[in-house]
PDB file of C-alpha atoms in Angstrom:
ATOM      1  CA  UNK H   1       1.971  23.065  34.191  1.00  0.00           C
ATOM      2  CA  UNK H   2      -1.593  23.588  33.158  1.00  0.00           C
ATOM      3  CA  UNK H   3      -1.745  25.514  29.566  1.00  0.00           C
ATOM      4  CA  UNK H   4      -4.169  27.736  31.803  1.00  0.00           C
ATOM      5  CA  UNK H   5      -0.840  27.817  34.127  1.00  0.00           C
ATOM      6  CA  UNK H   6       0.925  28.841  30.960  1.00  0.00           C
ATOM      7  CA  UNK H   7      -0.746  31.454  30.071  1.00  0.00           C
ATOM      8  CA  UNK H   8      -0.865  32.913  33.798  1.00  0.00           C
ATOM      9  CA  UNK H   9       2.689  32.995  33.517  1.00  0.00           C
ATOM     10  CA  UNK H  10       3.137  34.646  30.232  1.00  0.00           C
ATOM     11  CA  UNK H  11       0.415  37.033  31.262  1.00  0.00           C
ATOM     12  CA  UNK H  12       2.430  37.818  34.697  1.00  0.00           C
ATOM     13  CA  UNK H  13       6.067  38.397  32.442  1.00  0.00           C
ATOM     14  CA  UNK H  14       4.402  40.920  29.959  1.00  0.00           C
ATOM     15  CA  UNK H  15       2.918  42.361  32.590  1.00  0.00           C
ATOM     16  CA  UNK H  16       6.835  42.678  34.462  1.00  0.00           C
ATOM     17  CA  UNK H  17       8.159  43.543  30.826  1.00  0.00           C
ATOM     18  CA  UNK H  18       5.951  46.376  31.130  1.00  0.00           C
ATOM     19  CA  UNK H  19       6.357  47.865  34.029  1.00  0.00           C
ATOM     20  CA  UNK H  20      10.017  47.328  32.987  1.00  0.00           C
ATOM     21  CA  UNK H  21       9.455  49.325  30.157  1.00  0.00           C
ATOM     22  CA  UNK H  22       7.972  52.228  32.306  1.00  0.00           C
ATOM     23  CA  UNK H  23      10.327  52.216  34.336  1.00  0.00           C
ATOM     24  CA  UNK H  24      13.547  52.714  31.432  1.00  0.00           C
ATOM     25  CA  UNK H  25      11.562  55.076  29.578  1.00  0.00           C
ATOM     26  CA  UNK H  26      11.403  57.126  33.199  1.00  0.00           C
ATOM     27  CA  UNK H  27      14.834  57.788  33.133  1.00  0.00           C
ATOM     28  CA  UNK H  28      16.598  60.197  30.820  1.00  0.00           C
ATOM     29  CA  UNK H  29      19.668  57.849  31.042  1.00  0.00           C
ATOM     30  CA  UNK H  30      17.130  54.893  29.314  1.00  0.00           C
ATOM     31  CA  UNK H  31      15.816  57.077  26.860  1.00  0.00           C
ATOM     32  CA  UNK H  32      18.380  56.362  24.136  1.00  0.00           C
ATOM     33  CA  UNK H  33      17.912  52.540  25.174  1.00  0.00           C
ATOM     34  CA  UNK H  34      14.570  52.560  23.780  1.00  0.00           C
ATOM     35  CA  UNK H  35      15.405  50.229  21.136  1.00  0.00           C
ATOM     36  CA  UNK H  36      16.653  47.333  24.014  1.00  0.00           C
ATOM     37  CA  UNK H  37      12.333  47.454  25.086  1.00  0.00           C
ATOM     38  CA  UNK H  38      11.644  47.498  22.255  1.00  0.00           C
ATOM     39  CA  UNK H  39      13.092  44.387  21.488  1.00  0.00           C
ATOM     40  CA  UNK H  40      12.075  42.781  24.544  1.00  0.00           C
ATOM     41  CA  UNK H  41       8.222  43.861  24.724  1.00  0.00           C
ATOM     42  CA  UNK H  42       8.237  41.726  20.811  1.00  0.00           C
ATOM     43  CA  UNK H  43      10.162  38.681  22.510  1.00  0.00           C
ATOM     44  CA  UNK H  44       7.223  38.996  25.058  1.00  0.00           C
ATOM     45  CA  UNK H  45       4.852  38.817  22.234  1.00  0.00           C
ATOM     46  CA  UNK H  46       6.192  36.053  20.262  1.00  0.00           C
ATOM     47  CA  UNK H  47       5.917  33.652  23.978  1.00  0.00           C
ATOM     48  CA  UNK H  48       2.471  34.855  24.055  1.00  0.00           C
ATOM     49  CA  UNK H  49       2.257  34.102  20.802  1.00  0.00           C
ATOM     50  CA  UNK H  50       3.929  30.145  21.025  1.00  0.00           C
ATOM     51  CA  UNK H  51       1.971  29.925  24.224  1.00  0.00           C
ATOM     52  CA  UNK H  52      -1.951  30.113  22.367  1.00  0.00           C
ATOM     53  CA  UNK H  53      -0.247  27.932  19.569  1.00  0.00           C
ATOM     54  CA  UNK H  54       0.113  25.096  22.202  1.00  0.00           C
ATOM     55  CA  UNK H  55      -3.035  26.313  24.406  1.00  0.00           C
ATOM     56  CA  UNK H  56      -4.991  25.768  20.738  1.00  0.00           C
ATOM     57  CA  UNK H  57      -2.449  22.532  20.673  1.00  0.00           C
ATOM     58  CA  UNK H  58      -4.136  21.667  24.259  1.00  0.00           C
ATOM     59  CA  UNK H  59      -7.737  22.019  23.247  1.00  0.00           C
ATOM     60  CA  UNK H  60      -7.393  20.118  20.289  1.00  0.00           C
ATOM     61  CA  UNK H  61      -5.543  16.852  22.260  1.00  0.00           C
ATOM     62  CA  UNK H  62      -8.248  17.030  24.902  1.00  0.00           C
ATOM     63  CA  UNK H  63     -11.399  16.369  22.044  1.00  0.00           C
ATOM     64  CA  UNK H  64      -9.946  14.150  20.007  1.00  0.00           C
ATOM     65  CA  UNK H  65      -9.491  12.239  23.436  1.00  0.00           C
ATOM     66  CA  UNK H  66     -12.811  12.840  24.110  1.00  0.00           C
ATOM     67  CA  UNK H  67     -14.134  11.784  20.355  1.00  0.00           C
ATOM     68  CA  UNK H  68     -11.601   8.550  21.146  1.00  0.00           C
ATOM     69  CA  UNK H  69     -13.428   8.149  25.225  1.00  0.00           C
ATOM     70  CA  UNK H  70     -17.323   8.372  23.009  1.00  0.00           C
ATOM     71  CA  UNK H  71     -16.308   5.976  20.300  1.00  0.00           C
ATOM     72  CA  UNK H  72     -14.513   3.771  22.347  1.00  0.00           C
ATOM     73  CA  UNK H  73     -17.989   3.771  24.691  1.00  0.00           C
ATOM     74  CA  UNK H  74     -19.960   3.296  21.774  1.00  0.00           C
ATOM     75  CA  UNK H  75     -18.577  -0.362  20.652  1.00  0.00           C
ATOM     76  CA  UNK H  76     -18.910  -1.264  23.454  1.00  0.00           C
ATOM     77  CA  UNK H  77     -22.452  -1.021  23.963  1.00  0.00           C
ATOM     78  CA  UNK H  78     -22.788  -2.070  20.490  1.00  0.00           C
ATOM     79  CA  UNK H  79     -20.487  -5.464  21.373  1.00  0.00           C
ATOM     80  CA  UNK H  80     -22.913  -5.741  24.766  1.00  0.00           C
ATOM     81  CA  UNK H  81     -25.725  -5.785  23.145  1.00  0.00           C
ATOM     82  CA  UNK H  82     -25.023  -8.358  20.654  1.00  0.00           C
ATOM     83  CA  UNK H  83     -24.119  -9.973  23.227  1.00  0.00           C
ATOM     84  CA  UNK H  84     -27.173  -9.499  24.962  1.00  0.00           C
ATOM     85  CA  UNK H  85     -28.773 -10.702  21.106  1.00  0.00           C
ATOM     86  CA  UNK H  86     -27.614 -13.127  19.871  1.00  0.00           C
ATOM     87  CA  UNK H  87     -26.562 -15.021  22.882  1.00  0.00           C
ATOM     88  CA  UNK H  88     -28.971 -17.403  22.452  1.00  0.00           C
ATOM     89  CA  UNK H  89     -27.985 -18.478  18.731  1.00  0.00           C
ATOM     90  CA  UNK H  90     -26.233 -21.973  19.844  1.00  0.00           C
ATOM     91  CA  UNK H  91     -29.074 -22.486  21.746  1.00  0.00           C
ATOM     92  CA  UNK H  92     -31.772 -22.499  19.283  1.00  0.00           C
ATOM     93  CA  UNK H  93     -29.241 -24.287  16.620  1.00  0.00           C
ATOM     94  CA  UNK H  94     -29.486 -27.602  19.073  1.00  0.00           C
ATOM     95  CA  UNK H  95     -32.983 -26.840  19.119  1.00  0.00           C
ATOM     96  CA  UNK H  96     -34.257 -27.069  15.756  1.00  0.00           C
ATOM     97  CA  UNK H  97     -33.075 -30.640  14.726  1.00  0.00           C
ATOM     98  CA  UNK H  98     -36.172 -30.964  17.477  1.00  0.00           C
ATOM     99  CA  UNK H  99     -38.598 -28.875  15.292  1.00  0.00           C
ATOM    100  CA  UNK H 100     -37.445 -31.150  12.432  1.00  0.00           C
ATOM    101  CA  UNK H 101     -38.760 -34.012  14.149  1.00  0.00           C
ATOM    102  CA  UNK H 102     -42.059 -32.844  15.280  1.00  0.00           C
ATOM    103  CA  UNK H 103     -42.981 -31.589  11.602  1.00  0.00           C
ATOM    104  CA  UNK H 104     -41.899 -34.882  10.308  1.00  0.00           C
ATOM    105  CA  UNK H 105     -43.359 -36.721  12.186  1.00  0.00           C
ATOM    106  CA  UNK H 106     -46.847 -35.229  11.648  1.00  0.00           C
ATOM    107  CA  UNK H 107     -45.894 -35.375   7.201  1.00  0.00           C
ATOM    108  CA  UNK H 108     -45.708 -39.478   8.578  1.00  0.00           C
ATOM    109  CA  UNK H 109     -49.550 -39.515  10.006  1.00  0.00           C
ATOM    110  CA  UNK H 110     -50.618 -38.422   7.038  1.00  0.00           C
ATOM    111  CA  UNK H 111     -49.282 -41.031   5.517  1.00  0.00           C
ATOM    112  CA  UNK H 112     -50.307 -43.807   8.315  1.00  0.00           C
ATOM    113  CA  UNK H 113     -52.892 -44.332  10.188  1.00  0.00           C
ATOM    114  CA  UNK H 114     -52.642 -43.436  13.622  1.00  0.00           C
ATOM    115  CA  UNK H 115     -54.676 -42.282  16.584  1.00  0.00           C
ATOM    116  CA  UNK H 116     -56.280 -39.162  16.302  1.00  0.00           C
ATOM    117  CA  UNK H 117     -55.058 -38.136  19.751  1.00  0.00           C
ATOM    118  CA  UNK H 118     -51.439 -39.260  18.960  1.00  0.00           C
ATOM    119  CA  UNK H 119     -51.025 -36.757  16.216  1.00  0.00           C
ATOM    120  CA  UNK H 120     -53.253 -33.771  18.064  1.00  0.00           C
ATOM    121  CA  UNK H 121     -50.332 -34.347  20.645  1.00  0.00           C
ATOM    122  CA  UNK H 122     -47.627 -33.973  18.298  1.00  0.00           C
ATOM    123  CA  UNK H 123     -49.284 -30.888  16.688  1.00  0.00           C
ATOM    124  CA  UNK H 124     -49.935 -28.971  20.496  1.00  0.00           C
ATOM    125  CA  UNK H 125     -46.240 -29.910  21.223  1.00  0.00           C
ATOM    126  CA  UNK H 126     -44.748 -28.281  17.931  1.00  0.00           C
ATOM    127  CA  UNK H 127     -46.913 -26.220  18.150  1.00  0.00           C
ATOM    128  CA  UNK H 128     -46.035 -24.602  21.644  1.00  0.00           C
ATOM    129  CA  UNK H 129     -42.189 -25.060  20.567  1.00  0.00           C
ATOM    130  CA  UNK H 130     -42.304 -22.462  17.569  1.00  0.00           C
ATOM    131  CA  UNK H 131     -43.998 -20.184  19.480  1.00  0.00           C
ATOM    132  CA  UNK H 132     -41.488 -20.190  22.665  1.00  0.00           C
ATOM    133  CA  UNK H 133     -38.808 -19.871  19.944  1.00  0.00           C
ATOM    134  CA  UNK H 134     -41.284 -17.086  18.340  1.00  0.00           C
ATOM    135  CA  UNK H 135     -41.281 -15.341  21.812  1.00  0.00           C
ATOM    136  CA  UNK H 136     -36.895 -15.370  21.940  1.00  0.00           C
ATOM    137  CA  UNK H 137     -37.127 -13.731  18.081  1.00  0.00           C
ATOM    138  CA  UNK H 138     -36.109 -17.008  16.037  1.00  0.00           C
ATOM    139  CA  UNK H 139     -37.746 -16.810  13.188  1.00  0.00           C
ATOM    140  CA  UNK H 140     -38.457 -19.724  10.019  1.00  0.00           C
ATOM    141  CA  UNK H 141     -36.953 -19.114   6.776  1.00  0.00           C
ATOM    142  CA  UNK H 142     -39.449 -20.984   4.603  1.00  0.00           C
ATOM    143  CA  UNK H 143     -39.190 -19.626   0.796  1.00  0.00           C
ATOM    144  CA  UNK H 144     -41.673 -22.558  -1.084  1.00  0.00           C
ATOM    145  CA  UNK H 145     -41.606 -20.155  -4.293  1.00  0.00           C
ATOM    146  CA  UNK H 146     -39.852 -17.459  -3.798  1.00  0.00           C
ATOM    147  CA  UNK H 147     -36.130 -16.506  -6.053  1.00  0.00           C
ATOM    148  CA  UNK H 148     -33.274 -18.472  -4.736  1.00  0.00           C
ATOM    149  CA  UNK H 149     -30.930 -16.164  -2.238  1.00  0.00           C
ATOM    150  CA  UNK H 150     -27.427 -17.357  -1.641  1.00  0.00           C
ATOM    151  CA  UNK H 151     -27.686 -15.259   1.694  1.00  0.00           C
ATOM    152  CA  UNK H 152     -30.144 -17.528   2.674  1.00  0.00           C
ATOM    153  CA  UNK H 153     -30.988 -20.936   1.367  1.00  0.00           C
ATOM    154  CA  UNK H 154     -28.380 -24.367   0.701  1.00  0.00           C
ATOM    155  CA  UNK H 155     -28.790 -24.847  -2.874  1.00  0.00           C
ATOM    156  CA  UNK H 156     -29.256 -29.203  -2.908  1.00  0.00           C
ATOM    157  CA  UNK H 157     -30.282 -29.742  -6.793  1.00  0.00           C
ATOM    158  CA  UNK H 158     -31.574 -27.841  -9.621  1.00  0.00           C
ATOM    159  CA  UNK H 159     -34.455 -29.368 -11.498  1.00  0.00           C
ATOM    160  CA  UNK H 160     -35.831 -28.345 -15.041  1.00  0.00           C
ATOM    161  CA  UNK H 161     -39.065 -27.459 -14.320  1.00  0.00           C
ATOM    162  CA  UNK H 162     -40.592 -24.838 -17.857  1.00  0.00           C
ATOM    163  CA  UNK H 163     -42.923 -23.821 -15.238  1.00  0.00           C
ATOM    164  CA  UNK H 164     -41.668 -22.029 -12.872  1.00  0.00           C
ATOM    165  CA  UNK H 165     -39.382 -18.896 -13.790  1.00  0.00           C
ATOM    166  CA  UNK H 166     -35.573 -20.480 -13.589  1.00  0.00           C
ATOM    167  CA  UNK H 167     -33.856 -20.004  -9.768  1.00  0.00           C
ATOM    168  CA  UNK H 168     -36.854 -20.132  -8.321  1.00  0.00           C
ATOM    169  CA  UNK H 169     -36.792 -22.247  -5.142  1.00  0.00           C
ATOM    170  CA  UNK H 170     -39.542 -25.163  -5.606  1.00  0.00           C
ATOM    171  CA  UNK H 171     -38.966 -27.497  -3.349  1.00  0.00           C
ATOM    172  CA  UNK H 172     -37.716 -26.866   0.770  1.00  0.00           C
ATOM    173  CA  UNK H 173     -35.928 -30.258   2.343  1.00  0.00           C
ATOM    174  CA  UNK H 174     -35.335 -27.937   5.909  1.00  0.00           C
ATOM    175  CA  UNK H 175     -36.546 -24.597   6.724  1.00  0.00           C
ATOM    176  CA  UNK H 176     -34.577 -22.521   8.105  1.00  0.00           C
ATOM    177  CA  UNK H 177     -33.884 -20.118  10.795  1.00  0.00           C
ATOM    178  CA  UNK H 178     -33.803 -16.328  11.573  1.00  0.00           C
ATOM    179  CA  UNK H 179     -32.454 -15.107  15.589  1.00  0.00           C
ATOM    180  CA  UNK H 180     -32.859 -11.094  15.394  1.00  0.00           C
ATOM    181  CA  UNK H 181     -32.610 -10.940  11.829  1.00  0.00           C
ATOM    182  CA  UNK H 182     -29.467 -12.937  11.518  1.00  0.00           C
ATOM    183  CA  UNK H 183     -28.932 -16.307  10.004  1.00  0.00           C
ATOM    184  CA  UNK H 184     -28.783 -19.358  12.039  1.00  0.00           C
ATOM    185  CA  UNK H 185     -29.261 -22.476   9.755  1.00  0.00           C
ATOM    186  CA  UNK H 186     -29.701 -21.439   6.092  1.00  0.00           C
ATOM    187  CA  UNK H 187     -32.917 -22.807   4.443  1.00  0.00           C
ATOM    188  CA  UNK H 188     -32.140 -26.567   2.178  1.00  0.00           C
ATOM    189  CA  UNK H 189     -34.265 -26.013  -0.787  1.00  0.00           C
ATOM    190  CA  UNK H 190     -34.472 -27.354  -4.363  1.00  0.00           C
ATOM    191  CA  UNK H 191     -34.291 -24.457  -6.989  1.00  0.00           C
ATOM    192  CA  UNK H 192     -35.089 -24.682 -11.017  1.00  0.00           C
ATOM    193  CA  UNK H 193     -33.429 -24.100 -14.391  1.00  0.00           C
ATOM    194  CA  UNK H 194     -34.059 -23.837 -16.982  1.00  0.00           C
ATOM    195  CA  UNK H 195     -35.286 -26.398 -19.292  1.00  0.00           C
TER     196      UNK H 195
END
């Protein structure tokens, strides 16, 4: 029975009790038994109060269930959003060594006499590759000269260097990368320490 039906039933019983009380007061023999009528009215009042309390509890339960449903829907939406946002994480991780290789090839051209056209081709390939990753919110982490941050950097070694502040990145061995602000690969760095 719903709360509305309970309320209606209680109201009908109250109306019936009032009608019975009025009928009982009309007959002279029941005038002596006024206490019985008062007891019936009091019992009906207690029943109405109990039903109103049940109604309040039912409303509270409905509100809590509604809030739980909203929270579950919001969590599901966040999970779907994260799945879309970071679906490329593994794919990105697999592509990063290709960028590293292209960057090393360009460094090797600086040390060796290689044809300019070959160098230009590798630079263009690297540029296209980096711009493609940029379209998918993949950003490089190149912390050269910045303070060491263990959340984004991985220290390969510490080198005494009096020219810079301690715990400063003095060399980047391998760039790190972020995907939509989440770390995909930490930057491998050399960090300065006090001499």
